[in-house]
Amino acid sequence: MTEAQLREQKIVNHVWSQNGSKVAVSFRLSNNVAVYEVDQYLEVNKFQQVHSFRDFSLPAQGLAWSSQNMILAGGLDKAIFVYRGNQDKTWSKDLVLCNNSQAVLSGAWSPNGNKFAIGTSCKKVYIGHYEDKNVWWDSTSLPSMNSSVISVKFHPSGRVVGFCGSDNTFRLVSTVLQVKDKKFTELEDQDYDGIFKNVDLWNHEFFETVLNGWINDFSFSPAGDKIIITSHTSQLQLIVIKDGDSIETTDIQKADTYTHKGQPFLKLVFISNDIFVAAGYERKLYVFTTENNQIKQLAIIDKPLASQLQQKALSTTNALKQQLQGQKNKLELQPWEHQLAISSLNYIKDDLVSTSDLNGKINIWKVAI
């Protein structure tokens, strides 16, 4: 992978394998999804392509990598595929049955990799599971939104899913599959002992909140006791979950609201149970804490890891030239900077996150707080 190739192809989305050793990238021009091996994070130019999926006629915007080494890809052409990573380093393609009638906008795996969720333009969320007998993935729809589903993610329990859209609404709904009287509880993590561990229902709505603008994204904390939501009006809302002995005694409340004074955030991700990062139109990372159930900004990070290398290569001649031209206060974009809004934000591992934009730039950031 070279940065020139990325700029040429443009990036729609990217996701990481569980151990952070591989990254899947969906491209805008070729509509392909490529898999790269990553030995180090400083130089994107050294990422090595190991496979490419060429099954889409439009870009694959819904992209997710499971704990079982499977990639879920859903396209703007409505197509959905699951790609399995085999032990011999080859990939095989699974058939997915889904009656979505419009584009796929988002996708996610349950923590144990037994279920996936797809958010679509047809105002529905689809929950998929694998059928060994038929050797395919079947999916069931949730009556979801009054608008397109912009983002969908599983709660750490795997039994509940959150989703949001341009109708200004965020919802939290149970996803334990049930056909007639049979409950597919074997798909759930039987060793999980956290919040929502007692949930065994399909399509039970736990919570709904409406913000003052369409909702761009949200994120669950690793413990599953917090949800952070962002709207297109630069608003952040913190939801706190207190588990009960039953579904009826689970308490979910709005804890805090924060209004960002800058441009809206498009993406959010928790990197610990208290700290999350946000990014969007301002093309940099904002770090927040939710300690004591209050949203507080901790830091702004404007230089990714790539700046450590590229900064050394900057010519002092260019700096002098800018001063001579009277542009000291109007510097050009640095080579590592995003030129467009950050459209994808992902946690890698430890204190590392990654971002990408539609212009083909991928950056790795170290969040040291």
Coordinates of N, CA and C in Angstrom, one line a residue, residues 137-301:
W137 N -25.7 -17.6 6.0 CA -26.1 -16.7 7.1 C -27.5 -16.2 6.8
D138 N -28.4 -16.4 7.8 CA -29.7 -15.9 7.6 C -29.9 -14.6 8.5
S139 N -30.8 -13.8 8.1 CA -31.0 -12.5 8.9 C -32.4 -12.2 9.1
T140 N -32.7 -11.6 10.3 CA -34.0 -11.2 10.7 C -34.0 -9.7 11.0
S141 N -35.1 -9.0 10.5 CA -35.1 -7.5 10.7 C -35.8 -7.1 12.0
L142 N -35.3 -6.0 12.5 CA -35.9 -5.3 13.6 C -36.7 -4.1 13.0
P143 N -37.9 -3.8 13.4 CA -38.6 -2.6 13.0 C -37.9 -1.4 13.7
S144 N -37.1 -0.7 13.0 CA -36.0 0.1 13.6 C -36.3 1.6 13.7
M145 N -36.3 2.3 12.5 CA -36.2 3.8 12.6 C -37.2 4.4 11.6
N146 N -37.3 5.7 11.7 CA -38.1 6.5 10.7 C -37.1 7.1 9.7
S147 N -35.9 6.6 9.7 CA -34.9 7.1 8.7 C -33.9 6.1 8.5
S148 N -32.9 6.4 7.7 CA -31.7 5.5 7.5 C -31.0 5.2 8.8
V149 N -30.5 4.0 8.9 CA -29.7 3.6 10.1 C -28.2 4.0 9.9
I150 N -27.7 5.0 10.5 CA -26.4 5.5 10.2 C -25.4 4.6 10.9
S151 N -25.6 4.2 12.1 CA -24.7 3.5 12.9 C -25.4 2.4 13.7
V152 N -24.8 1.2 13.7 CA -25.3 0.1 14.6 C -24.2 -0.6 15.2
K153 N -24.3 -1.0 16.5 CA -23.2 -1.6 17.3 C -23.8 -2.5 18.3
F154 N -23.1 -3.6 18.6 CA -23.5 -4.5 19.7 C -23.0 -4.0 21.1
H155 N -23.9 -4.1 22.1 CA -23.5 -4.0 23.5 C -22.5 -5.1 23.8
P156 N -21.6 -4.9 24.7 CA -20.6 -6.0 25.1 C -21.2 -7.3 25.5
S157 N -22.5 -7.3 25.9 CA -23.2 -8.5 26.2 C -23.5 -9.3 25.0
G158 N -23.6 -8.7 23.8 CA -24.0 -9.4 22.6 C -25.5 -9.7 22.5
R159 N -26.2 -9.4 23.6 CA -27.6 -9.6 23.6 C -28.5 -8.4 23.3
V160 N -27.8 -7.3 23.2 CA -28.5 -6.0 23.0 C -27.7 -5.2 21.9
V161 N -28.5 -4.5 21.0 CA -27.8 -3.7 20.0 C -28.3 -2.3 20.1
G162 N -27.4 -1.3 19.8 CA -27.8 0.1 19.7 C -27.8 0.5 18.3
F163 N -28.6 1.5 17.9 CA -28.6 2.0 16.6 C -29.1 3.4 16.6
C164 N -28.7 4.2 15.6 CA -29.1 5.6 15.5 C -29.2 6.0 14.0
G165 N -29.9 7.2 13.8 CA -30.1 7.6 12.4 C -30.4 9.1 12.3
S166 N -30.8 9.5 11.1 CA -31.1 10.9 10.8 C -32.5 11.3 11.3
D167 N -33.2 10.4 12.0 CA -34.4 10.9 12.6 C -34.2 11.4 14.0
N168 N -32.9 11.6 14.4 CA -32.5 12.2 15.7 C -32.6 11.3 16.8
T169 N -32.8 10.0 16.5 CA -33.1 9.0 17.6 C -32.1 7.9 17.8
F170 N -31.8 7.6 19.0 CA -31.0 6.5 19.4 C -31.8 5.5 20.1
R171 N -31.7 4.2 19.8 CA -32.5 3.1 20.4 C -31.6 2.0 20.9
L172 N -32.0 1.3 22.0 CA -31.3 0.2 22.6 C -32.3 -1.0 22.6
V173 N -32.1 -2.1 21.9 CA -33.0 -3.1 21.6 C -32.4 -4.5 21.8
S174 N -33.1 -5.4 22.4 CA -32.6 -6.8 22.6 C -32.6 -7.6 21.3
T175 N -31.6 -8.5 21.2 CA -31.4 -9.2 19.9 C -31.3 -10.7 20.1
V176 N -31.8 -11.3 21.2 CA -31.7 -12.8 21.4 C -32.8 -13.4 20.4
L177 N -32.3 -14.1 19.4 CA -33.1 -14.5 18.3 C -34.1 -15.5 18.8
Q178 N -35.3 -15.4 18.2 CA -36.4 -16.3 18.6 C -37.3 -16.6 17.3
V179 N -37.5 -17.8 17.0 CA -38.4 -18.2 15.9 C -39.5 -19.1 16.5
K180 N -40.7 -18.5 16.4 CA -41.9 -19.2 17.0 C -41.6 -19.3 18.5
D181 N -41.5 -20.5 19.0 CA -41.3 -20.6 20.5 C -39.9 -21.0 20.8
K182 N -39.0 -21.1 19.8 CA -37.6 -21.4 20.1 C -36.7 -20.2 20.2
K183 N -36.0 -20.2 21.3 CA -35.0 -19.1 21.5 C -33.6 -19.6 21.2
F184 N -32.9 -18.9 20.4 CA -31.5 -19.3 20.0 C -30.5 -18.8 21.0
T185 N -30.6 -19.2 22.3 CA -29.7 -18.7 23.3 C -28.3 -19.3 23.1
E186 N -28.1 -20.3 22.3 CA -26.8 -20.9 22.1 C -25.9 -20.0 21.3
L187 N -26.5 -19.0 20.7 CA -25.7 -18.0 20.0 C -25.0 -17.0 20.9
E188 N -25.5 -16.9 22.2 CA -25.0 -15.9 23.1 C -23.8 -16.5 23.9
D189 N -23.1 -15.6 24.5 CA -21.9 -15.9 25.3 C -22.4 -16.4 26.7
Q190 N -22.3 -17.7 26.9 CA -22.8 -18.2 28.2 C -22.0 -17.9 29.4
D191 N -20.8 -17.4 29.2 CA -19.9 -17.1 30.3 C -19.9 -15.6 30.6
Y192 N -20.7 -14.8 29.8 CA -20.8 -13.4 30.1 C -21.6 -13.2 31.4
D193 N -21.0 -12.3 32.3 CA -21.7 -12.0 33.6 C -21.8 -10.6 33.9
G194 N -22.0 -9.7 32.8 CA -22.1 -8.3 33.0 C -23.5 -7.8 32.8
I195 N -23.6 -6.5 32.5 CA -24.9 -5.9 32.2 C -25.7 -6.6 31.1
F196 N -27.0 -6.8 31.3 CA -27.9 -7.4 30.3 C -27.6 -9.0 30.2
K197 N -27.0 -9.5 31.2 CA -26.7 -11.0 31.2 C -28.0 -11.8 31.2
N198 N -29.0 -11.3 31.8 CA -30.3 -12.0 31.9 C -31.2 -11.8 30.7
V199 N -30.9 -11.1 29.8 CA -31.7 -10.8 28.6 C -31.9 -12.0 27.8
D200 N -33.1 -12.4 27.5 CA -33.4 -13.6 26.6 C -34.6 -13.3 25.7
L201 N -34.7 -12.0 25.3 CA -35.9 -11.6 24.5 C -35.4 -11.0 23.1
W202 N -36.3 -11.1 22.2 CA -36.1 -10.5 20.9 C -36.9 -9.2 20.7
N203 N -36.3 -8.1 20.3 CA -36.9 -6.9 20.0 C -37.6 -6.2 21.2
H204 N -37.0 -6.3 22.4 CA -37.4 -5.6 23.5 C -36.7 -4.3 23.6
E205 N -37.4 -3.2 23.5 CA -36.8 -1.8 23.6 C -36.5 -1.4 25.0
F206 N -35.2 -1.3 25.3 CA -34.8 -0.8 26.7 C -34.8 0.7 26.8
F207 N -34.5 1.4 25.7 CA -34.2 2.8 25.9 C -34.3 3.5 24.6
E208 N -34.8 4.7 24.6 CA -34.8 5.6 23.4 C -34.6 7.0 23.8
T209 N -33.7 7.7 23.1 CA -33.5 9.1 23.4 C -33.5 9.9 22.0
V210 N -34.0 11.1 22.1 CA -34.0 12.0 20.9 C -33.1 13.2 21.1
L211 N -32.2 13.5 20.3 CA -31.3 14.6 20.4 C -31.9 15.7 19.4
N212 N -31.2 16.9 19.5 CA -31.7 18.0 18.7 C -31.0 18.1 17.3
G213 N -30.7 17.0 16.7 CA -30.1 16.9 15.4 C -29.9 15.4 15.1
W214 N -29.7 15.1 13.8 CA -29.5 13.7 13.5 C -28.3 13.1 14.1
I215 N -28.3 11.9 14.5 CA -27.2 11.3 15.3 C -26.2 10.6 14.4
N216 N -25.0 11.1 14.5 CA -23.9 10.6 13.7 C -23.3 9.2 14.1
D217 N -23.2 9.1 15.4 CA -22.5 7.9 15.9 C -22.7 7.7 17.4
F218 N -22.3 6.6 18.0 CA -22.3 6.3 19.4 C -21.3 5.2 19.7
S219 N -21.0 5.0 21.0 CA -20.1 4.0 21.4 C -20.4 3.5 22.8
F220 N -20.3 2.2 23.0 CA -20.4 1.5 24.3 C -19.1 1.5 25.0
S221 N -19.1 1.7 26.3 CA -17.9 1.5 27.1 C -17.6 0.0 27.2
P222 N -16.3 -0.4 27.4 CA -16.0 -1.8 27.5 C -16.8 -2.6 28.5
A223 N -17.1 -2.0 29.6 CA -17.9 -2.6 30.6 C -19.4 -2.6 30.3
G224 N -19.8 -1.8 29.3 CA -21.2 -1.8 28.9 C -22.1 -1.0 29.8
D225 N -21.5 -0.2 30.7 CA -22.3 0.6 31.6 C -22.5 2.0 31.2
K226 N -21.9 2.4 30.0 CA -22.0 3.8 29.5 C -22.2 3.8 28.0
I227 N -22.9 4.8 27.5 CA -23.0 5.0 26.1 C -22.8 6.5 25.8
I228 N -22.0 6.8 24.9 CA -21.8 8.2 24.5 C -22.3 8.3 23.1
I229 N -23.1 9.4 22.9 CA -23.8 9.6 21.6 C -23.4 11.0 21.1
T230 N -23.3 11.2 19.8 CA -23.0 12.5 19.2 C -24.0 12.8 18.1
S231 N -24.4 14.1 18.1 CA -25.4 14.6 17.1 C -24.7 15.6 16.1
H232 N -25.4 15.9 15.0 CA -24.9 16.8 14.0 C -25.0 18.2 14.5
T233 N -25.5 18.5 15.7 CA -25.5 19.8 16.2 C -24.4 20.0 17.3
S234 N -23.4 19.1 17.2 CA -22.2 19.2 18.0 C -22.5 18.9 19.5
Q235 N -23.5 18.1 19.7 CA -23.9 17.7 21.1 C -23.5 16.3 21.4
L236 N -23.0 16.1 22.6 CA -22.6 14.8 23.1 C -23.6 14.5 24.3
Q237 N -24.1 13.3 24.3 CA -24.9 12.9 25.4 C -24.4 11.6 26.0
L238 N -24.3 11.5 27.4 CA -23.9 10.3 28.1 C -25.0 9.6 28.7
I239 N -25.1 8.3 28.4 CA -26.2 7.4 29.0 C -25.5 6.5 29.9
V240 N -26.1 6.3 31.1 CA -25.5 5.4 32.1 C -26.5 4.2 32.4
I241 N -26.0 3.0 32.4 CA -26.8 1.8 32.6 C -26.4 1.2 33.9
K242 N -27.5 1.0 34.8 CA -27.3 0.2 36.0 C -28.1 -1.1 35.9
D243 N -27.3 -2.2 36.0 CA -28.0 -3.5 35.8 C -28.8 -3.9 37.0
G244 N -29.9 -4.6 36.7 CA -30.8 -5.1 37.8 C -30.8 -6.6 37.8
D245 N -31.6 -7.2 38.7 CA -31.7 -8.6 38.7 C -32.6 -9.1 37.6
S246 N -33.3 -8.2 36.9 CA -34.2 -8.6 35.8 C -34.2 -7.5 34.8
I247 N -34.9 -7.7 33.7 CA -35.0 -6.7 32.6 C -35.8 -5.5 33.2
E248 N -36.8 -5.8 34.0 CA -37.6 -4.7 34.5 C -36.9 -3.8 35.5
T249 N -35.8 -4.3 36.2 CA -35.1 -3.5 37.2 C -33.9 -2.8 36.6
T250 N -33.6 -3.1 35.3 CA -32.4 -2.4 34.7 C -32.7 -0.9 34.6
D251 N -31.8 -0.1 35.1 CA -32.0 1.4 35.1 C -31.1 2.0 34.1
I252 N -31.7 2.8 33.1 CA -31.0 3.5 32.1 C -31.4 4.9 32.1
Q253 N -30.4 5.8 32.3 CA -30.7 7.2 32.5 C -29.7 8.1 31.7
K254 N -30.2 9.3 31.3 CA -29.3 10.3 30.7 C -28.5 10.9 31.9
A255 N -27.2 10.9 31.8 CA -26.4 11.4 32.9 C -25.8 12.8 32.6
D256 N -25.5 13.1 31.4 CA -24.9 14.4 31.2 C -25.0 14.7 29.7
T257 N -25.0 16.0 29.4 CA -25.0 16.5 28.0 C -23.9 17.6 27.9
Y258 N -23.2 17.5 26.8 CA -22.0 18.4 26.5 C -22.2 19.0 25.1
T259 N -22.0 20.3 25.0 CA -22.1 20.9 23.7 C -20.7 21.4 23.2
H260 N -20.2 20.8 22.2 CA -18.9 21.1 21.6 C -19.0 22.4 20.9
K261 N -18.0 23.3 21.1 CA -18.1 24.7 20.5 C -17.6 24.7 19.1
G262 N -17.1 23.6 18.6 CA -16.6 23.6 17.2 C -17.6 22.8 16.3
Q263 N -17.0 22.2 15.3 CA -17.8 21.6 14.3 C -18.2 20.2 14.8
P264 N -19.3 19.6 14.2 CA -19.8 18.3 14.7 C -18.8 17.1 14.6
F265 N -18.9 16.2 15.6 CA -18.1 15.0 15.5 C -18.9 14.0 14.7
L266 N -18.2 13.2 13.9 CA -18.8 12.2 13.1 C -18.7 10.8 13.6
K267 N -17.6 10.6 14.4 CA -17.3 9.3 14.9 C -16.8 9.3 16.4
L268 N -17.1 8.3 17.1 CA -16.8 8.2 18.6 C -16.3 6.8 18.8
V269 N -15.3 6.6 19.8 CA -15.0 5.3 20.3 C -14.4 5.4 21.7
F270 N -14.9 4.5 22.6 CA -14.3 4.4 23.9 C -12.9 3.6 23.8
I271 N -11.9 4.1 24.5 CA -10.6 3.4 24.5 C -10.4 2.8 25.9
S272 N -11.2 3.2 26.9 CA -11.2 2.6 28.2 C -12.6 2.8 28.8
N273 N -12.9 2.4 30.0 CA -14.2 2.5 30.5 C -14.6 4.0 30.8
D274 N -13.7 4.9 30.9 CA -14.0 6.3 31.2 C -13.7 7.2 30.0
I275 N -12.7 6.8 29.2 CA -12.2 7.8 28.2 C -12.6 7.4 26.8
F276 N -13.1 8.3 26.1 CA -13.4 8.1 24.7 C -12.8 9.2 23.8
V277 N -12.6 8.9 22.5 CA -12.1 9.9 21.6 C -13.2 10.2 20.5
A278 N -13.1 11.4 20.0 CA -14.1 11.8 19.0 C -13.4 12.6 17.9
A279 N -13.9 12.4 16.6 CA -13.3 13.1 15.5 C -14.4 13.4 14.5
G280 N -14.0 14.3 13.6 CA -15.0 14.7 12.5 C -14.4 15.8 11.6
Y281 N -15.2 16.9 11.5 CA -14.9 17.9 10.5 C -13.6 18.7 10.8
E282 N -13.2 18.7 12.1 CA -12.0 19.5 12.4 C -10.7 18.7 12.2
R283 N -10.8 17.4 11.8 CA -9.7 16.6 11.3 C -8.6 16.4 12.4
K284 N -9.0 16.3 13.6 CA -8.1 16.0 14.7 C -8.8 15.2 15.8
L285 N -8.1 14.7 16.8 CA -8.8 13.9 17.8 C -9.0 14.7 19.0
Y286 N -10.2 14.6 19.6 CA -10.6 15.2 20.9 C -10.7 14.0 21.9
V287 N -10.1 14.2 23.0 CA -10.1 13.2 24.1 C -11.0 13.7 25.2
F288 N -12.0 12.8 25.6 CA -12.9 13.2 26.7 C -12.9 12.1 27.8
T289 N -13.3 12.5 29.0 CA -13.5 11.6 30.1 C -14.9 11.6 30.5
T290 N -15.4 10.5 31.0 CA -16.8 10.4 31.5 C -16.7 10.0 33.0
E291 N -15.6 10.3 33.6 CA -15.5 10.0 35.1 C -16.5 10.7 35.9
N292 N -17.1 10.0 36.9 CA -18.1 10.6 37.7 C -19.4 10.9 36.9
N293 N -19.5 10.2 35.8 CA -20.7 10.4 34.9 C -20.8 11.8 34.4
Q294 N -19.7 12.5 34.2 CA -19.7 13.8 33.6 C -18.8 13.8 32.4
I295 N -19.2 14.5 31.3 CA -18.4 14.6 30.1 C -17.4 15.8 30.3
K296 N -16.1 15.6 30.2 CA -15.1 16.7 30.3 C -14.1 16.4 29.2
Q297 N -13.7 17.5 28.5 CA -12.6 17.4 27.5 C -11.3 17.4 28.2
L298 N -10.5 16.4 27.8 CA -9.1 16.3 28.4 C -8.0 16.9 27.5
A299 N -8.1 16.6 26.2 CA -7.0 17.0 25.3 C -7.5 17.1 23.9
I300 N -6.7 17.7 23.1 CA -6.8 17.7 21.6 C -5.5 17.2 21.1
I301 N -5.6 16.2 20.2 CA -4.4 15.6 19.6 C -4.4 16.0 18.1

